[in-house]
PDB file of C-alpha atoms and ligand atoms in Angstrom:
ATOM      1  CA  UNK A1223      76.825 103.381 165.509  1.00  0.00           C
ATOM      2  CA  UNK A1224      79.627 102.067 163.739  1.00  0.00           C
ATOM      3  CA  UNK A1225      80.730  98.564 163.475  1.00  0.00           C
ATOM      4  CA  UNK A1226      84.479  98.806 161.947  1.00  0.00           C
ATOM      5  CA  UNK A1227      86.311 101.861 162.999  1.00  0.00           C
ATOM      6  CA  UNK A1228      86.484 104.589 160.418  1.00  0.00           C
ATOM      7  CA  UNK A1229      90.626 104.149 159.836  1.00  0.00           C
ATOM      8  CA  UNK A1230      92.659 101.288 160.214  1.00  0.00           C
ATOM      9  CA  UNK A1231      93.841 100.704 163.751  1.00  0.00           C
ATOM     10  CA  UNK A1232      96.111  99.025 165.405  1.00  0.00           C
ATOM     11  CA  UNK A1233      94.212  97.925 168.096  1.00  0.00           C
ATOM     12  CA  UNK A1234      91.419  96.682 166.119  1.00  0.00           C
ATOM     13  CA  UNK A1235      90.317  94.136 168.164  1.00  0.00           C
ATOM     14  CA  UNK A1236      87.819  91.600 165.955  1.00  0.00           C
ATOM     15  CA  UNK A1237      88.766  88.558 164.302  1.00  0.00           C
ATOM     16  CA  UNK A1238      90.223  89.381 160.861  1.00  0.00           C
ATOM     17  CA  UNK A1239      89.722  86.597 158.179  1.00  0.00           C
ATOM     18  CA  UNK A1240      91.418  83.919 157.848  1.00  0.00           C
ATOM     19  CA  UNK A1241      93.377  83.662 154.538  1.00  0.00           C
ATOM     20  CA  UNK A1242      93.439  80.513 152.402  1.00  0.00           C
ATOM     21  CA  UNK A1243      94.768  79.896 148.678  1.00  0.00           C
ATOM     22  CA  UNK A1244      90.622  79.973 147.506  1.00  0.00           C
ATOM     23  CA  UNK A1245      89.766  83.224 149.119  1.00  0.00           C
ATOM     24  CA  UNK A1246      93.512  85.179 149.270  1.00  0.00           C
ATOM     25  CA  UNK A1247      92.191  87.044 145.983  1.00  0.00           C
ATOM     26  CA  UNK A1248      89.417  88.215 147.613  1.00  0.00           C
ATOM     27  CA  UNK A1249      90.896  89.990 150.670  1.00  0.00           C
ATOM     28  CA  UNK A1250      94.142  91.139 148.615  1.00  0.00           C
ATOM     29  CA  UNK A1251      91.516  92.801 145.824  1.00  0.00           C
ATOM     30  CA  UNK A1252      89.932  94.792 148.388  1.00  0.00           C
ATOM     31  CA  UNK A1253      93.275  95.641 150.115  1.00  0.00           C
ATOM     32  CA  UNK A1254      93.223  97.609 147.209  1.00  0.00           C
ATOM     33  CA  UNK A1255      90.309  98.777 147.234  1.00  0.00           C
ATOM     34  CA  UNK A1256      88.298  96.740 144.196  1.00  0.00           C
ATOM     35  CA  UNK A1257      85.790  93.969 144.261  1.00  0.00           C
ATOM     36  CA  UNK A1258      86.445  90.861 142.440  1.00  0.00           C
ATOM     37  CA  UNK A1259      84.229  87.953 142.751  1.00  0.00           C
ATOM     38  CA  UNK A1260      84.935  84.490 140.681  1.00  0.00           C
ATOM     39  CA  UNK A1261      83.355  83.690 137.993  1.00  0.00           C
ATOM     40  CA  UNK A1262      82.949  80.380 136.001  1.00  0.00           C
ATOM     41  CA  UNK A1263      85.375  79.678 132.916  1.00  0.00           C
ATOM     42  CA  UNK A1264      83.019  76.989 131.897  1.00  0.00           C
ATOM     43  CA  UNK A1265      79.352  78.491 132.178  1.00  0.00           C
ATOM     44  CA  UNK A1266      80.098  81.781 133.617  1.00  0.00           C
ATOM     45  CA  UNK A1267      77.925  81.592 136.497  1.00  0.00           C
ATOM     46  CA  UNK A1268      79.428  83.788 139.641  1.00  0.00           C
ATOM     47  CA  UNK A1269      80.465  82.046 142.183  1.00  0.00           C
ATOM     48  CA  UNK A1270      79.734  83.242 146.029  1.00  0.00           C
ATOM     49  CA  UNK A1271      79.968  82.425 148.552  1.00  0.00           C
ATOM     50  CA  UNK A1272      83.700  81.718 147.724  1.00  0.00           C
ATOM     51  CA  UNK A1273      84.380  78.625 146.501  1.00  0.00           C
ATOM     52  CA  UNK A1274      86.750  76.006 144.855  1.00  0.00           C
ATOM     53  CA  UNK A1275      83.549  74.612 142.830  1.00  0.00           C
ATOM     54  CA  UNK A1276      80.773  76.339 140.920  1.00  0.00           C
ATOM     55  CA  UNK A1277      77.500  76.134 142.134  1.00  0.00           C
ATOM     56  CA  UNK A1278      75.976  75.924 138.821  1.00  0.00           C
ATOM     57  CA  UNK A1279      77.586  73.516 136.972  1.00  0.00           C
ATOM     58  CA  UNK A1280      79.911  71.621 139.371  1.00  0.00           C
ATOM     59  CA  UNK A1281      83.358  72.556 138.005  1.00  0.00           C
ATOM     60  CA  UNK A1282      86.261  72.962 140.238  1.00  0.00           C
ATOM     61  CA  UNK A1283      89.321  75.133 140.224  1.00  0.00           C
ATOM     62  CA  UNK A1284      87.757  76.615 136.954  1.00  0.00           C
ATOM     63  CA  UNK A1285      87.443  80.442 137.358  1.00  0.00           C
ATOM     64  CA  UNK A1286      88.679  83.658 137.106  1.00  0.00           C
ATOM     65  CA  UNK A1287      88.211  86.469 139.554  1.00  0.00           C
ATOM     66  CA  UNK A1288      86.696  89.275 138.152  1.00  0.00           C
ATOM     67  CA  UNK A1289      84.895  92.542 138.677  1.00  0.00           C
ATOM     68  CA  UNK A1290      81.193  92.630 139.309  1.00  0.00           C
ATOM     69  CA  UNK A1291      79.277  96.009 138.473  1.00  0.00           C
ATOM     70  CA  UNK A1292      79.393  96.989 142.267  1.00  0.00           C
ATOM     71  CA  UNK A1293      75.914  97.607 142.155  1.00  0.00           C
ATOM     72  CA  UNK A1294      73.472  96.156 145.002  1.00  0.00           C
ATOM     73  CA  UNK A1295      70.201  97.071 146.980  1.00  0.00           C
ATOM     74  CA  UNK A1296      69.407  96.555 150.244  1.00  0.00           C
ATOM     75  CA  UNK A1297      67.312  93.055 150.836  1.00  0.00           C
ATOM     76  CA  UNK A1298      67.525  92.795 154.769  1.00  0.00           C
ATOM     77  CA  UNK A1299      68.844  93.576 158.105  1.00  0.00           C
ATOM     78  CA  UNK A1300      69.450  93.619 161.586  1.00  0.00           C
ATOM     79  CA  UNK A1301      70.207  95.351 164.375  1.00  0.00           C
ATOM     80  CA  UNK A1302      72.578  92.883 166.892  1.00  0.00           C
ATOM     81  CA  UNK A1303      71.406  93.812 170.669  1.00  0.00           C
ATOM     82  CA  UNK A1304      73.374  90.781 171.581  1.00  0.00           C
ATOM     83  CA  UNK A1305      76.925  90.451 170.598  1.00  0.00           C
ATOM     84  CA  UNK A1306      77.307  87.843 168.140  1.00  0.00           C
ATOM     85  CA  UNK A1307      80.576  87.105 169.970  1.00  0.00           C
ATOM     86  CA  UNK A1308      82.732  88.217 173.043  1.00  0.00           C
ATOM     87  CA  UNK A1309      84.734  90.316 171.048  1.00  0.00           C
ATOM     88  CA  UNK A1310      81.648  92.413 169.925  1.00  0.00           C
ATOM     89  CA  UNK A1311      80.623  93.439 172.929  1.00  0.00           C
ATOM     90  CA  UNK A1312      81.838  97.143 173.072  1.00  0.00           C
ATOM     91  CA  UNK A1313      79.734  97.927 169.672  1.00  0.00           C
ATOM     92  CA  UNK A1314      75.903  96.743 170.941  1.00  0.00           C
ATOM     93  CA  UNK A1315      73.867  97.995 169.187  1.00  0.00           C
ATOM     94  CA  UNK A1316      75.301  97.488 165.655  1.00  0.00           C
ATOM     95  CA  UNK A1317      73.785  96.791 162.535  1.00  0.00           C
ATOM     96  CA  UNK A1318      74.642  93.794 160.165  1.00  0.00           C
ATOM     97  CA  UNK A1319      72.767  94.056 156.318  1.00  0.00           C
ATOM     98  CA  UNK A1320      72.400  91.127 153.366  1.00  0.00           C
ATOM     99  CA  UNK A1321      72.434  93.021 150.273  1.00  0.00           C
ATOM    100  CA  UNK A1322      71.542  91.583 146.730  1.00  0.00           C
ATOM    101  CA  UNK A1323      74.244  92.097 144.046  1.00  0.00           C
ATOM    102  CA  UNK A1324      72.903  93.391 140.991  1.00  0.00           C
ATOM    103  CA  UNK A1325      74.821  90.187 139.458  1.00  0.00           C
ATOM    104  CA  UNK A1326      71.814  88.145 142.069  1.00  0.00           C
ATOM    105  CA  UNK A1327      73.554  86.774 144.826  1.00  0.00           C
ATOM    106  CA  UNK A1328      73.045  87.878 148.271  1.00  0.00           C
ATOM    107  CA  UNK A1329      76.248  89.034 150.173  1.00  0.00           C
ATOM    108  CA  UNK A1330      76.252  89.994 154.175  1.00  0.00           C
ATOM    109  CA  UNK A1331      77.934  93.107 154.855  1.00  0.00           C
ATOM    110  CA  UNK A1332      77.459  96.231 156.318  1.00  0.00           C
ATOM    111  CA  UNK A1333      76.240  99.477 155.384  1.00  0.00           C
ATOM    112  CA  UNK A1334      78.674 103.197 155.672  1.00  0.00           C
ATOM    113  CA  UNK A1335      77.359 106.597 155.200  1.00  0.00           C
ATOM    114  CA  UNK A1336      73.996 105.764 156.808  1.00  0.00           C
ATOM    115  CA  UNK A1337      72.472 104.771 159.786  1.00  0.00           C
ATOM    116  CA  UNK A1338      70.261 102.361 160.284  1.00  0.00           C
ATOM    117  CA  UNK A1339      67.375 104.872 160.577  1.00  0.00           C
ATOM    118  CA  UNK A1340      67.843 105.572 156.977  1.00  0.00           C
ATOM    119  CA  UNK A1341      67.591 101.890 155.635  1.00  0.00           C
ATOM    120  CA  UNK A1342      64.713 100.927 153.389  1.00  0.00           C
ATOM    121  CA  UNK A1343      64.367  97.795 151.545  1.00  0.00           C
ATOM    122  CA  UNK A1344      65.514  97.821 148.047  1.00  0.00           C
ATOM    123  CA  UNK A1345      67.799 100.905 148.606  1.00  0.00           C
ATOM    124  CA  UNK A1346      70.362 101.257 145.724  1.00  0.00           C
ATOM    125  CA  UNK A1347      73.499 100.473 147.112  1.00  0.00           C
ATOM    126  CA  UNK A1348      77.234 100.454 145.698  1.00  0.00           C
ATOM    127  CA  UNK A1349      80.258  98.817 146.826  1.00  0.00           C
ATOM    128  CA  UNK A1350      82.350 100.460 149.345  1.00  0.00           C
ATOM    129  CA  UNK A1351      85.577  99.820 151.111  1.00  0.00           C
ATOM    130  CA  UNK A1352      86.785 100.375 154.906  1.00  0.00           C
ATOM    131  CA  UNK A1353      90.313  99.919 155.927  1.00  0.00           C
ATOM    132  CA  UNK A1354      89.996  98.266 159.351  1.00  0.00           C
ATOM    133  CA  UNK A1355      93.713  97.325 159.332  1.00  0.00           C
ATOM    134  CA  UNK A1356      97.186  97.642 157.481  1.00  0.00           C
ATOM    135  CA  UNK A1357      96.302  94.489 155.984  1.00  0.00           C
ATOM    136  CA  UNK A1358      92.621  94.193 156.206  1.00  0.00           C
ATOM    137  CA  UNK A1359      90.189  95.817 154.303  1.00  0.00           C
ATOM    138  CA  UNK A1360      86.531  95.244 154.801  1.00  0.00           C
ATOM    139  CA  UNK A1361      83.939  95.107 151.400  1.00  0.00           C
ATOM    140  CA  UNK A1362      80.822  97.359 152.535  1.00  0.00           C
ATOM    141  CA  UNK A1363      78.115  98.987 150.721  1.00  0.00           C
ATOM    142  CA  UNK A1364      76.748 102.293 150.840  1.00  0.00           C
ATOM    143  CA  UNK A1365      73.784 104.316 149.108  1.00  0.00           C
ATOM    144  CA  UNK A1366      74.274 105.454 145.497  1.00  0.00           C
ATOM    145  CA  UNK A1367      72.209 108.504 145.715  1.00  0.00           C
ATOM    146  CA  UNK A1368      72.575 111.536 147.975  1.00  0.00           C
ATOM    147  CA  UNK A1369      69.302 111.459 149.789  1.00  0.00           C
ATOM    148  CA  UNK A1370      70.123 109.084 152.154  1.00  0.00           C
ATOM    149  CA  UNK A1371      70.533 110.102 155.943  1.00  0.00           C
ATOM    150  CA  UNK A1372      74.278 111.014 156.390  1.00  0.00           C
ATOM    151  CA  UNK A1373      76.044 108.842 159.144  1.00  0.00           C
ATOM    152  CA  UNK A1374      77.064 112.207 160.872  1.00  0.00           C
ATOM    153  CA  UNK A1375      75.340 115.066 161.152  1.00  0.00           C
ATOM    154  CA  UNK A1376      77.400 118.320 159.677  1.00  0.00           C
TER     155      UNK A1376
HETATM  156 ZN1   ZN B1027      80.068  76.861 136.195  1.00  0.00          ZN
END
């Protein structure tokens, strides 16, 4: 059960995000293969979901994009039965996951190197990367220790 394909593709067949001035940092940071998130100049808050404005304290074109540890756990999922949308349809079931940053905020994402099976709340996660396209990469998580249920069987 795999959501995005395991190497970019041509044919990949899903929306790909769209890019904007705000979140181009984002997608280009993973592109090569690192996680940057912004984070207030003024009272260092992080700001996510992506924004022009912090959350916190209201200022607006005032942060920088940095690193966060990469360190999450696992805080929910689901499995879709349904697909979300048309262009899903072909990957019923697949799972989707929230996961809590160990900076606090919750991201949705999905999980590599385990299957659903395997997912426990709290699991200790760390950022991951999948190339879906030449020019899109997707930010995923996946367990940080070694006991977790592979996604293939040797
Ligand atoms: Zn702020």
């Amino acid at each position: 059960m795999s959501f995005f394909p395991q190497t970019p593709t041509a044919d990949y067949r899903l929306p790909t995000p769209l890019l904007t001035a705000t979140n181009r940092p984002y997608w280009e940071a993973a592109r090569e293969h690192r996680f940057l998130l912004q984070r207030c100049r003024s009272c260092a808050s992080w700001i996510y979901p992506i924004s022009v404005a912090c959350q916190s304290c209201g200022g607006v074109d005032d942060y920088d994009w940095t690193a966060p540890s990469g360190r999450a756990t696992l805080s929910s999922w689901v499995i879709y039965h349904h697909a979300f949308d048309p262009f899903e349809q072909a990957d019923v079931p697949y799972p989707v996951a929230e996961v809590e940053l160990a900076e606090g905020m919750r991201m949705v994402t999905q999980l590599v190197g385990i299957e659903p099976e395997g997912y426990r709340e709290d699991l200790e996660l760390v950022v991951a990367f999948r190339d879906v396209t030449p020019e899109f990469t997707a930010v995923v998580f996946t367990p940080s220790d070694t006991d977790a249920v592979p996604e293939e069987a040797p």
